[in-house]
PDB file of N, CA, C and O in Angstrom:
ATOM      1  N   MET E   1     106.595 121.131 140.024  1.00 76.00           N
ATOM      2  CA  MET E   1     106.087 119.827 139.701  1.00 76.00           C
ATOM      3  C   MET E   1     105.093 119.693 140.680  1.00 76.00           C
ATOM      4  O   MET E   1     105.213 119.696 141.928  1.00 76.00           O
ATOM      5  N   ASP E   2     104.180 118.834 140.235  1.00 89.00           N
ATOM      6  CA  ASP E   2     103.342 118.077 141.355  1.00 89.00           C
ATOM      7  C   ASP E   2     103.872 116.628 141.329  1.00 89.00           C
ATOM      8  O   ASP E   2     103.534 115.681 140.650  1.00 89.00           O
ATOM      9  N   LEU E   3     104.237 116.765 142.557  1.00 93.00           N
ATOM     10  CA  LEU E   3     104.662 115.400 143.118  1.00 93.00           C
ATOM     11  C   LEU E   3     103.986 114.438 143.827  1.00 93.00           C
ATOM     12  O   LEU E   3     104.194 113.467 144.523  1.00 93.00           O
ATOM     13  N   ASN E   4     102.442 114.791 143.937  1.00 91.00           N
ATOM     14  CA  ASN E   4     101.413 114.381 144.439  1.00 91.00           C
ATOM     15  C   ASN E   4     100.645 112.986 143.200  1.00 91.00           C
ATOM     16  O   ASN E   4     100.162 112.129 143.696  1.00 91.00           O
ATOM     17  N   GLN E   5     101.352 112.978 142.171  1.00 91.00           N
ATOM     18  CA  GLN E   5     100.846 112.130 141.121  1.00 91.00           C
ATOM     19  C   GLN E   5     101.791 111.108 141.118  1.00 91.00           C
ATOM     20  O   GLN E   5     103.002 111.392 140.787  1.00 91.00           O
ATOM     21  N   PRO E   6     101.642 109.976 141.252  1.00 94.00           N
ATOM     22  CA  PRO E   6     102.412 108.761 141.148  1.00 94.00           C
ATOM     23  C   PRO E   6     102.785 108.546 139.432  1.00 94.00           C
ATOM     24  O   PRO E   6     102.431 107.321 139.161  1.00 94.00           O
ATOM     25  N   THR E   7     103.599 109.498 139.062  1.00 93.00           N
ATOM     26  CA  THR E   7     104.352 109.016 137.426  1.00 93.00           C
ATOM     27  C   THR E   7     105.526 108.852 137.730  1.00 93.00           C
ATOM     28  O   THR E   7     106.536 108.751 138.507  1.00 93.00           O
ATOM     29  N   GLN E   8     106.213 107.917 136.539  1.00 93.00           N
ATOM     30  CA  GLN E   8     107.548 107.791 136.553  1.00 93.00           C
ATOM     31  C   GLN E   8     108.542 108.992 136.420  1.00 93.00           C
ATOM     32  O   GLN E   8     109.480 108.957 136.932  1.00 93.00           O
ATOM     33  N   GLN E   9     107.804 109.916 135.330  1.00 94.00           N
ATOM     34  CA  GLN E   9     108.454 111.266 135.689  1.00 94.00           C
ATOM     35  C   GLN E   9     108.954 111.978 137.074  1.00 94.00           C
ATOM     36  O   GLN E   9     109.730 112.704 137.037  1.00 94.00           O
ATOM     37  N   ASN E  10     107.898 111.532 137.920  1.00 94.00           N
ATOM     38  CA  ASN E  10     108.131 111.957 139.399  1.00 94.00           C
ATOM     39  C   ASN E  10     109.288 111.135 139.965  1.00 94.00           C
ATOM     40  O   ASN E  10     109.708 111.834 140.945  1.00 94.00           O
ATOM     41  N   VAL E  11     108.842 110.014 139.961  1.00 93.00           N
ATOM     42  CA  VAL E  11     109.915 109.050 140.500  1.00 93.00           C
ATOM     43  C   VAL E  11     111.014 109.501 139.919  1.00 93.00           C
ATOM     44  O   VAL E  11     112.095 109.771 140.818  1.00 93.00           O
ATOM     45  N   GLU E  12     111.613 109.869 138.960  1.00 92.00           N
ATOM     46  CA  GLU E  12     112.619 109.914 138.241  1.00 92.00           C
ATOM     47  C   GLU E  12     113.235 111.295 139.067  1.00 92.00           C
ATOM     48  O   GLU E  12     114.518 111.474 139.365  1.00 92.00           O
ATOM     49  N   TYR E  13     112.489 112.143 138.951  1.00 94.00           N
ATOM     50  CA  TYR E  13     112.824 113.696 139.622  1.00 94.00           C
ATOM     51  C   TYR E  13     113.100 113.517 141.324  1.00 94.00           C
ATOM     52  O   TYR E  13     114.420 114.003 141.534  1.00 94.00           O
ATOM     53  N   MET E  14     112.548 112.914 141.856  1.00 93.00           N
ATOM     54  CA  MET E  14     112.520 112.540 143.269  1.00 93.00           C
ATOM     55  C   MET E  14     114.161 111.743 143.984  1.00 93.00           C
ATOM     56  O   MET E  14     114.487 112.040 144.539  1.00 93.00           O
ATOM     57  N   ILE E  15     114.331 110.527 142.663  1.00 90.00           N
ATOM     58  CA  ILE E  15     115.524 109.913 142.895  1.00 90.00           C
ATOM     59  C   ILE E  15     116.815 110.927 142.315  1.00 90.00           C
ATOM     60  O   ILE E  15     117.777 111.140 143.247  1.00 90.00           O
ATOM     61  N   GLU E  16     116.555 111.759 141.617  1.00 89.00           N
ATOM     62  CA  GLU E  16     117.871 112.627 141.278  1.00 89.00           C
ATOM     63  C   GLU E  16     117.662 113.655 142.438  1.00 89.00           C
ATOM     64  O   GLU E  16     119.407 113.925 142.678  1.00 89.00           O
ATOM     65  N   ALA E  17     116.710 113.991 142.848  1.00 90.00           N
ATOM     66  CA  ALA E  17     117.015 115.040 143.891  1.00 90.00           C
ATOM     67  C   ALA E  17     117.425 114.507 145.232  1.00 90.00           C
ATOM     68  O   ALA E  17     118.365 115.143 145.928  1.00 90.00           O
ATOM     69  N   ILE E  18     116.903 113.382 145.723  1.00 90.00           N
ATOM     70  CA  ILE E  18     117.767 112.465 146.615  1.00 90.00           C
ATOM     71  C   ILE E  18     119.217 112.418 146.394  1.00 90.00           C
ATOM     72  O   ILE E  18     120.016 112.559 147.528  1.00 90.00           O
ATOM     73  N   LYS E  19     119.365 111.907 145.160  1.00 87.00           N
ATOM     74  CA  LYS E  19     121.015 111.867 144.825  1.00 87.00           C
ATOM     75  C   LYS E  19     121.853 112.907 145.261  1.00 87.00           C
ATOM     76  O   LYS E  19     122.760 112.730 145.880  1.00 87.00           O
ATOM     77  N   THR E  20     121.411 114.134 144.646  1.00 87.00           N
ATOM     78  CA  THR E  20     122.041 115.349 144.690  1.00 87.00           C
ATOM     79  C   THR E  20     122.512 115.944 146.155  1.00 87.00           C
ATOM     80  O   THR E  20     122.913 116.127 146.654  1.00 87.00           O
ATOM     81  N   LYS E  21     121.252 115.545 147.042  1.00 86.00           N
ATOM     82  CA  LYS E  21     121.115 116.209 148.331  1.00 86.00           C
ATOM     83  C   LYS E  21     121.677 115.324 149.539  1.00 86.00           C
ATOM     84  O   LYS E  21     122.352 115.824 150.289  1.00 86.00           O
ATOM     85  N   LEU E  22     122.071 113.885 148.997  1.00 84.00           N
ATOM     86  CA  LEU E  22     122.974 113.365 149.825  1.00 84.00           C
ATOM     87  C   LEU E  22     124.204 113.098 149.187  1.00 84.00           C
ATOM     88  O   LEU E  22     125.295 112.369 149.948  1.00 84.00           O
ATOM     89  N   ARG E  23     124.633 113.712 148.229  1.00 79.00           N
ATOM     90  CA  ARG E  23     125.805 113.643 147.532  1.00 79.00           C
ATOM     91  C   ARG E  23     126.311 112.525 147.433  1.00 79.00           C
ATOM     92  O   ARG E  23     127.432 112.079 147.760  1.00 79.00           O
ATOM     93  N   MET E  24     125.524 111.659 147.120  1.00 67.00           N
ATOM     94  CA  MET E  24     126.222 110.123 146.739  1.00 67.00           C
ATOM     95  C   MET E  24     127.029 109.910 145.570  1.00 67.00           C
ATOM     96  O   MET E  24     127.070 109.983 144.661  1.00 67.00           O
ATOM     97  N   ALA E  25     128.417 109.459 146.376  1.00 57.00           N
ATOM     98  CA  ALA E  25     129.236 108.707 145.650  1.00 57.00           C
ATOM     99  C   ALA E  25     128.747 107.917 144.569  1.00 57.00           C
ATOM    100  O   ALA E  25     129.531 107.893 143.416  1.00 57.00           O
ATOM    101  N   THR E  26     127.795 106.871 144.906  1.00 61.00           N
ATOM    102  CA  THR E  26     127.542 105.792 144.310  1.00 61.00           C
ATOM    103  C   THR E  26     126.464 106.118 143.412  1.00 61.00           C
ATOM    104  O   THR E  26     125.417 105.562 143.146  1.00 61.00           O
ATOM    105  N   GLY E  27     126.176 107.472 143.417  1.00 63.00           N
ATOM    106  CA  GLY E  27     124.964 108.095 142.520  1.00 63.00           C
ATOM    107  C   GLY E  27     124.658 107.115 141.408  1.00 63.00           C
ATOM    108  O   GLY E  27     123.322 106.851 140.830  1.00 63.00           O
ATOM    109  N   ALA E  28     125.549 107.256 140.320  1.00 59.00           N
ATOM    110  CA  ALA E  28     125.391 106.671 139.075  1.00 59.00           C
ATOM    111  C   ALA E  28     124.960 104.979 139.321  1.00 59.00           C
ATOM    112  O   ALA E  28     124.516 104.559 138.432  1.00 59.00           O
ATOM    113  N   ALA E  29     125.212 104.086 140.534  1.00 63.00           N
ATOM    114  CA  ALA E  29     124.502 102.878 140.608  1.00 63.00           C
ATOM    115  C   ALA E  29     123.300 102.918 140.849  1.00 63.00           C
ATOM    116  O   ALA E  29     122.656 101.889 140.645  1.00 63.00           O
ATOM    117  N   MET E  30     122.466 104.274 141.286  1.00 75.00           N
ATOM    118  CA  MET E  30     121.251 104.355 141.577  1.00 75.00           C
ATOM    119  C   MET E  30     120.484 105.072 140.023  1.00 75.00           C
ATOM    120  O   MET E  30     120.366 106.170 140.557  1.00 75.00           O
ATOM    121  N   GLN E  31     120.158 104.672 139.301  1.00 82.00           N
ATOM    122  CA  GLN E  31     119.589 104.874 138.045  1.00 82.00           C
ATOM    123  C   GLN E  31     117.987 104.925 138.555  1.00 82.00           C
ATOM    124  O   GLN E  31     117.329 104.058 138.955  1.00 82.00           O
ATOM    125  N   ALA E  32     117.611 106.374 138.366  1.00 84.00           N
ATOM    126  CA  ALA E  32     115.905 106.468 138.196  1.00 84.00           C
ATOM    127  C   ALA E  32     115.161 105.544 137.587  1.00 84.00           C
ATOM    128  O   ALA E  32     113.894 105.160 137.943  1.00 84.00           O
ATOM    129  N   SER E  33     115.372 104.765 136.704  1.00 85.00           N
ATOM    130  CA  SER E  33     114.798 103.822 135.895  1.00 85.00           C
ATOM    131  C   SER E  33     114.624 102.888 136.384  1.00 85.00           C
ATOM    132  O   SER E  33     113.839 101.713 136.242  1.00 85.00           O
ATOM    133  N   SER E  34     115.559 102.556 137.731  1.00 87.00           N
ATOM    134  CA  SER E  34     115.277 101.369 138.474  1.00 87.00           C
ATOM    135  C   SER E  34     114.180 101.284 139.411  1.00 87.00           C
ATOM    136  O   SER E  34     113.603 100.335 140.220  1.00 87.00           O
ATOM    137  N   PHE E  35     113.235 102.488 139.348  1.00 89.00           N
ATOM    138  CA  PHE E  35     112.627 102.619 140.278  1.00 89.00           C
ATOM    139  C   PHE E  35     111.179 102.728 139.710  1.00 89.00           C
ATOM    140  O   PHE E  35     111.343 103.447 138.501  1.00 89.00           O
ATOM    141  N   THR E  36     109.945 102.064 140.153  1.00 87.00           N
ATOM    142  CA  THR E  36     108.679 102.254 139.569  1.00 87.00           C
ATOM    143  C   THR E  36     107.556 102.992 140.340  1.00 87.00           C
ATOM    144  O   THR E  36     107.792 103.049 141.432  1.00 87.00           O
ATOM    145  N   ALA E  37     106.484 103.280 139.732  1.00 89.00           N
ATOM    146  CA  ALA E  37     105.564 104.248 140.182  1.00 89.00           C
ATOM    147  C   ALA E  37     104.807 103.333 141.650  1.00 89.00           C
ATOM    148  O   ALA E  37     104.021 103.986 142.203  1.00 89.00           O
ATOM    149  N   GLU E  38     104.946 102.191 141.277  1.00 91.00           N
ATOM    150  CA  GLU E  38     104.563 101.001 142.569  1.00 91.00           C
ATOM    151  C   GLU E  38     105.048 101.404 143.542  1.00 91.00           C
ATOM    152  O   GLU E  38     104.035 101.173 144.449  1.00 91.00           O
ATOM    153  N   LYS E  39     105.821 101.778 143.805  1.00 91.00           N
ATOM    154  CA  LYS E  39     106.493 102.167 145.661  1.00 91.00           C
ATOM    155  C   LYS E  39     106.796 103.537 145.630  1.00 91.00           C
ATOM    156  O   LYS E  39     107.126 104.233 146.276  1.00 91.00           O
ATOM    157  N   TYR E  40     105.353 104.480 144.881  1.00 94.00           N
ATOM    158  CA  TYR E  40     105.591 105.593 144.953  1.00 94.00           C
ATOM    159  C   TYR E  40     105.508 106.318 146.431  1.00 94.00           C
ATOM    160  O   TYR E  40     106.414 107.286 146.525  1.00 94.00           O
ATOM    161  N   GLU E  41     104.427 105.735 147.168  1.00 94.00           N
ATOM    162  CA  GLU E  41     104.354 106.408 148.482  1.00 94.00           C
ATOM    163  C   GLU E  41     105.743 106.305 149.445  1.00 94.00           C
ATOM    164  O   GLU E  41     106.082 107.240 149.791  1.00 94.00           O
ATOM    165  N   ASP E  42     106.479 105.203 149.276  1.00 94.00           N
ATOM    166  CA  ASP E  42     107.512 104.935 150.093  1.00 94.00           C
ATOM    167  C   ASP E  42     108.524 105.965 149.603  1.00 94.00           C
ATOM    168  O   ASP E  42     109.402 106.388 150.762  1.00 94.00           O
ATOM    169  N   LEU E  43     108.686 105.931 148.388  1.00 93.00           N
ATOM    170  CA  LEU E  43     109.452 106.765 147.687  1.00 93.00           C
ATOM    171  C   LEU E  43     109.279 108.280 148.190  1.00 93.00           C
ATOM    172  O   LEU E  43     110.345 109.103 148.408  1.00 93.00           O
ATOM    173  N   LYS E  44     108.008 108.517 148.083  1.00 95.00           N
ATOM    174  CA  LYS E  44     107.901 110.048 148.234  1.00 95.00           C
ATOM    175  C   LYS E  44     108.358 110.402 149.731  1.00 95.00           C
ATOM    176  O   LYS E  44     108.632 111.718 150.095  1.00 95.00           O
ATOM    177  N   ASP E  45     108.117 109.554 150.875  1.00 95.00           N
ATOM    178  CA  ASP E  45     108.203 109.767 152.082  1.00 95.00           C
ATOM    179  C   ASP E  45     109.919 109.792 152.402  1.00 95.00           C
ATOM    180  O   ASP E  45     110.244 110.698 153.091  1.00 95.00           O
ATOM    181  N   ILE E  46     110.488 109.031 151.618  1.00 94.00           N
ATOM    182  CA  ILE E  46     112.051 109.317 151.571  1.00 94.00           C
ATOM    183  C   ILE E  46     112.211 110.685 151.241  1.00 94.00           C
ATOM    184  O   ILE E  46     113.431 111.296 151.616  1.00 94.00           O
ATOM    185  N   TYR E  47     111.703 110.894 149.908  1.00 95.00           N
ATOM    186  CA  TYR E  47     112.146 112.184 149.313  1.00 95.00           C
ATOM    187  C   TYR E  47     111.978 113.458 150.155  1.00 95.00           C
ATOM    188  O   TYR E  47     112.716 114.224 150.481  1.00 95.00           O
ATOM    189  N   ASP E  48     110.734 113.421 151.031  1.00 96.00           N
ATOM    190  CA  ASP E  48     110.164 114.032 151.695  1.00 96.00           C
ATOM    191  C   ASP E  48     111.075 114.482 153.034  1.00 96.00           C
ATOM    192  O   ASP E  48     111.533 115.659 153.310  1.00 96.00           O
ATOM    193  N   MET E  49     111.147 113.267 153.909  1.00 94.00           N
ATOM    194  CA  MET E  49     112.512 113.236 154.646  1.00 94.00           C
ATOM    195  C   MET E  49     113.591 114.015 154.618  1.00 94.00           C
ATOM    196  O   MET E  49     114.541 114.767 154.952  1.00 94.00           O
ATOM    197  N   VAL E  50     114.304 113.579 153.230  1.00 93.00           N
ATOM    198  CA  VAL E  50     115.717 114.220 153.055  1.00 93.00           C
ATOM    199  C   VAL E  50     115.706 115.477 152.174  1.00 93.00           C
ATOM    200  O   VAL E  50     116.620 116.190 152.651  1.00 93.00           O
ATOM    201  N   SER E  51     114.534 116.123 151.449  1.00 93.00           N
ATOM    202  CA  SER E  51     114.281 117.368 151.181  1.00 93.00           C
ATOM    203  C   SER E  51     114.258 118.423 152.618  1.00 93.00           C
ATOM    204  O   SER E  51     114.397 119.497 152.433  1.00 93.00           O
ATOM    205  N   SER E  52     113.725 117.815 154.069  1.00 95.00           N
ATOM    206  CA  SER E  52     113.600 118.885 154.954  1.00 95.00           C
ATOM    207  C   SER E  52     114.884 118.848 155.863  1.00 95.00           C
ATOM    208  O   SER E  52     114.858 119.530 156.560  1.00 95.00           O
ATOM    209  N   LYS E  53     115.823 117.806 155.651  1.00 92.00           N
ATOM    210  CA  LYS E  53     116.911 118.089 156.311  1.00 92.00           C
ATOM    211  C   LYS E  53     118.274 118.600 155.694  1.00 92.00           C
ATOM    212  O   LYS E  53     118.726 118.593 154.598  1.00 92.00           O
ATOM    213  N   ASP E  54     119.124 119.467 156.307  1.00 89.00           N
ATOM    214  CA  ASP E  54     120.081 120.090 155.700  1.00 89.00           C
ATOM    215  C   ASP E  54     121.202 119.004 155.502  1.00 89.00           C
ATOM    216  O   ASP E  54     122.361 119.594 154.925  1.00 89.00           O
ATOM    217  N   ARG E  55     121.549 118.452 156.738  1.00 89.00           N
ATOM    218  CA  ARG E  55     122.936 117.512 156.809  1.00 89.00           C
ATOM    219  C   ARG E  55     122.636 116.074 157.390  1.00 89.00           C
ATOM    220  O   ARG E  55     121.284 115.873 157.842  1.00 89.00           O
ATOM    221  N   PHE E  56     123.051 115.019 156.845  1.00 89.00           N
ATOM    222  CA  PHE E  56     123.086 113.689 157.357  1.00 89.00           C
ATOM    223  C   PHE E  56     124.105 113.226 157.821  1.00 89.00           C
ATOM    224  O   PHE E  56     125.447 113.561 157.461  1.00 89.00           O
ATOM    225  N   SER E  57     123.933 112.338 158.986  1.00 90.00           N
ATOM    226  CA  SER E  57     125.112 111.702 159.550  1.00 90.00           C
ATOM    227  C   SER E  57     125.450 110.516 158.351  1.00 90.00           C
ATOM    228  O   SER E  57     124.484 110.101 157.693  1.00 90.00           O
ATOM    229  N   ILE E  58     126.486 109.860 158.506  1.00 89.00           N
ATOM    230  CA  ILE E  58     126.726 108.541 157.718  1.00 89.00           C
ATOM    231  C   ILE E  58     125.706 107.467 157.888  1.00 89.00           C
ATOM    232  O   ILE E  58     125.692 106.989 156.993  1.00 89.00           O
ATOM    233  N   SER E  59     125.462 107.451 159.093  1.00 92.00           N
ATOM    234  CA  SER E  59     124.669 106.147 159.204  1.00 92.00           C
ATOM    235  C   SER E  59     123.565 106.720 158.507  1.00 92.00           C
ATOM    236  O   SER E  59     122.401 105.521 158.553  1.00 92.00           O
ATOM    237  N   GLU E  60     122.797 107.982 158.816  1.00 91.00           N
ATOM    238  CA  GLU E  60     121.308 108.158 158.119  1.00 91.00           C
ATOM    239  C   GLU E  60     121.595 107.869 156.881  1.00 91.00           C
ATOM    240  O   GLU E  60     120.881 107.359 156.056  1.00 91.00           O
ATOM    241  N   VAL E  61     122.907 108.272 155.896  1.00 88.00           N
ATOM    242  CA  VAL E  61     123.080 108.017 154.799  1.00 88.00           C
ATOM    243  C   VAL E  61     123.031 106.589 154.327  1.00 88.00           C
ATOM    244  O   VAL E  61     122.349 105.893 153.253  1.00 88.00           O
ATOM    245  N   GLU E  62     123.597 105.758 155.127  1.00 88.00           N
ATOM    246  CA  GLU E  62     123.738 104.256 154.676  1.00 88.00           C
ATOM    247  C   GLU E  62     122.122 103.530 154.885  1.00 88.00           C
ATOM    248  O   GLU E  62     121.644 103.146 154.039  1.00 88.00           O
ATOM    249  N   ALA E  63     121.356 104.034 156.210  1.00 91.00           N
ATOM    250  CA  ALA E  63     120.038 103.933 156.129  1.00 91.00           C
ATOM    251  C   ALA E  63     119.503 104.390 155.016  1.00 91.00           C
ATOM    252  O   ALA E  63     118.290 103.074 154.543  1.00 91.00           O
ATOM    253  N   LEU E  64     119.215 105.580 154.325  1.00 90.00           N
ATOM    254  CA  LEU E  64     118.587 105.846 153.503  1.00 90.00           C
ATOM    255  C   LEU E  64     118.850 105.021 152.240  1.00 90.00           C
ATOM    256  O   LEU E  64     118.013 104.930 151.270  1.00 90.00           O
ATOM    257  N   VAL E  65     120.109 104.891 151.798  1.00 86.00           N
ATOM    258  CA  VAL E  65     120.568 103.874 150.612  1.00 86.00           C
ATOM    259  C   VAL E  65     119.955 102.925 150.684  1.00 86.00           C
ATOM    260  O   VAL E  65     119.490 102.418 149.994  1.00 86.00           O
ATOM    261  N   SER E  66     119.877 101.993 151.942  1.00 90.00           N
ATOM    262  CA  SER E  66     119.555 100.966 152.217  1.00 90.00           C
ATOM    263  C   SER E  66     117.970 100.739 151.892  1.00 90.00           C
ATOM    264  O   SER E  66     117.761  99.789 151.233  1.00 90.00           O
ATOM    265  N   GLU E  67     117.478 101.860 152.249  1.00 91.00           N
ATOM    266  CA  GLU E  67     116.299 101.794 151.991  1.00 91.00           C
ATOM    267  C   GLU E  67     115.517 101.681 150.621  1.00 91.00           C
ATOM    268  O   GLU E  67     114.766 101.086 150.016  1.00 91.00           O
ATOM    269  N   LEU E  68     116.153 102.884 149.916  1.00 89.00           N
ATOM    270  CA  LEU E  68     116.087 102.794 148.396  1.00 89.00           C
ATOM    271  C   LEU E  68     116.540 101.643 147.804  1.00 89.00           C
ATOM    272  O   LEU E  68     116.028 101.333 146.642  1.00 89.00           O
ATOM    273  N   GLY E  69     117.345 101.075 148.083  1.00 88.00           N
ATOM    274  CA  GLY E  69     117.560  99.490 147.409  1.00 88.00           C
ATOM    275  C   GLY E  69     116.742  98.776 147.586  1.00 88.00           C
ATOM    276  O   GLY E  69     116.205  98.094 146.477  1.00 88.00           O
ATOM    277  N   LYS E  70     116.013  98.837 148.692  1.00 90.00           N
ATOM    278  CA  LYS E  70     114.616  97.804 148.726  1.00 90.00           C
ATOM    279  C   LYS E  70     113.705  98.564 147.951  1.00 90.00           C
ATOM    280  O   LYS E  70     112.661  97.555 147.828  1.00 90.00           O
ATOM    281  N   LEU E  71     113.515  99.652 147.538  1.00 89.00           N
ATOM    282  CA  LEU E  71     112.543 100.018 146.658  1.00 89.00           C
ATOM    283  C   LEU E  71     113.072 100.025 145.239  1.00 89.00           C
ATOM    284  O   LEU E  71     111.791  99.911 144.258  1.00 89.00           O
ATOM    285  N   ARG E  72     114.046  99.693 144.830  1.00 85.00           N
ATOM    286  CA  ARG E  72     114.233  99.344 143.606  1.00 85.00           C
ATOM    287  C   ARG E  72     113.452  98.276 142.882  1.00 85.00           C
ATOM    288  O   ARG E  72     113.316  96.965 143.312  1.00 85.00           O
ATOM    289  N   ALA E  73     112.954  98.150 141.926  1.00 73.00           N
ATOM    290  CA  ALA E  73     112.124  97.117 140.858  1.00 73.00           C
ATOM    291  C   ALA E  73     113.249  95.897 140.376  1.00 73.00           C
ATOM    292  O   ALA E  73     114.391  95.972 140.482  1.00 73.00           O
TER     293      ALA E  73
END
């Protein structure tokens, strides 16, 4: 998948990958359809950071979820 293109399909892929990686208990509340390609670069930055780490502290997860909340449409 070419994540360099700001498409809705890529947005949905990244959101699902982030939810899986963070093992979000509230993942159902964060629907990929709530995000648009308008904030693609910010979302891609979060995706890249989440993809690069194996473990997250509780405070890191909370901060990431907060940032994702700000990017929702």
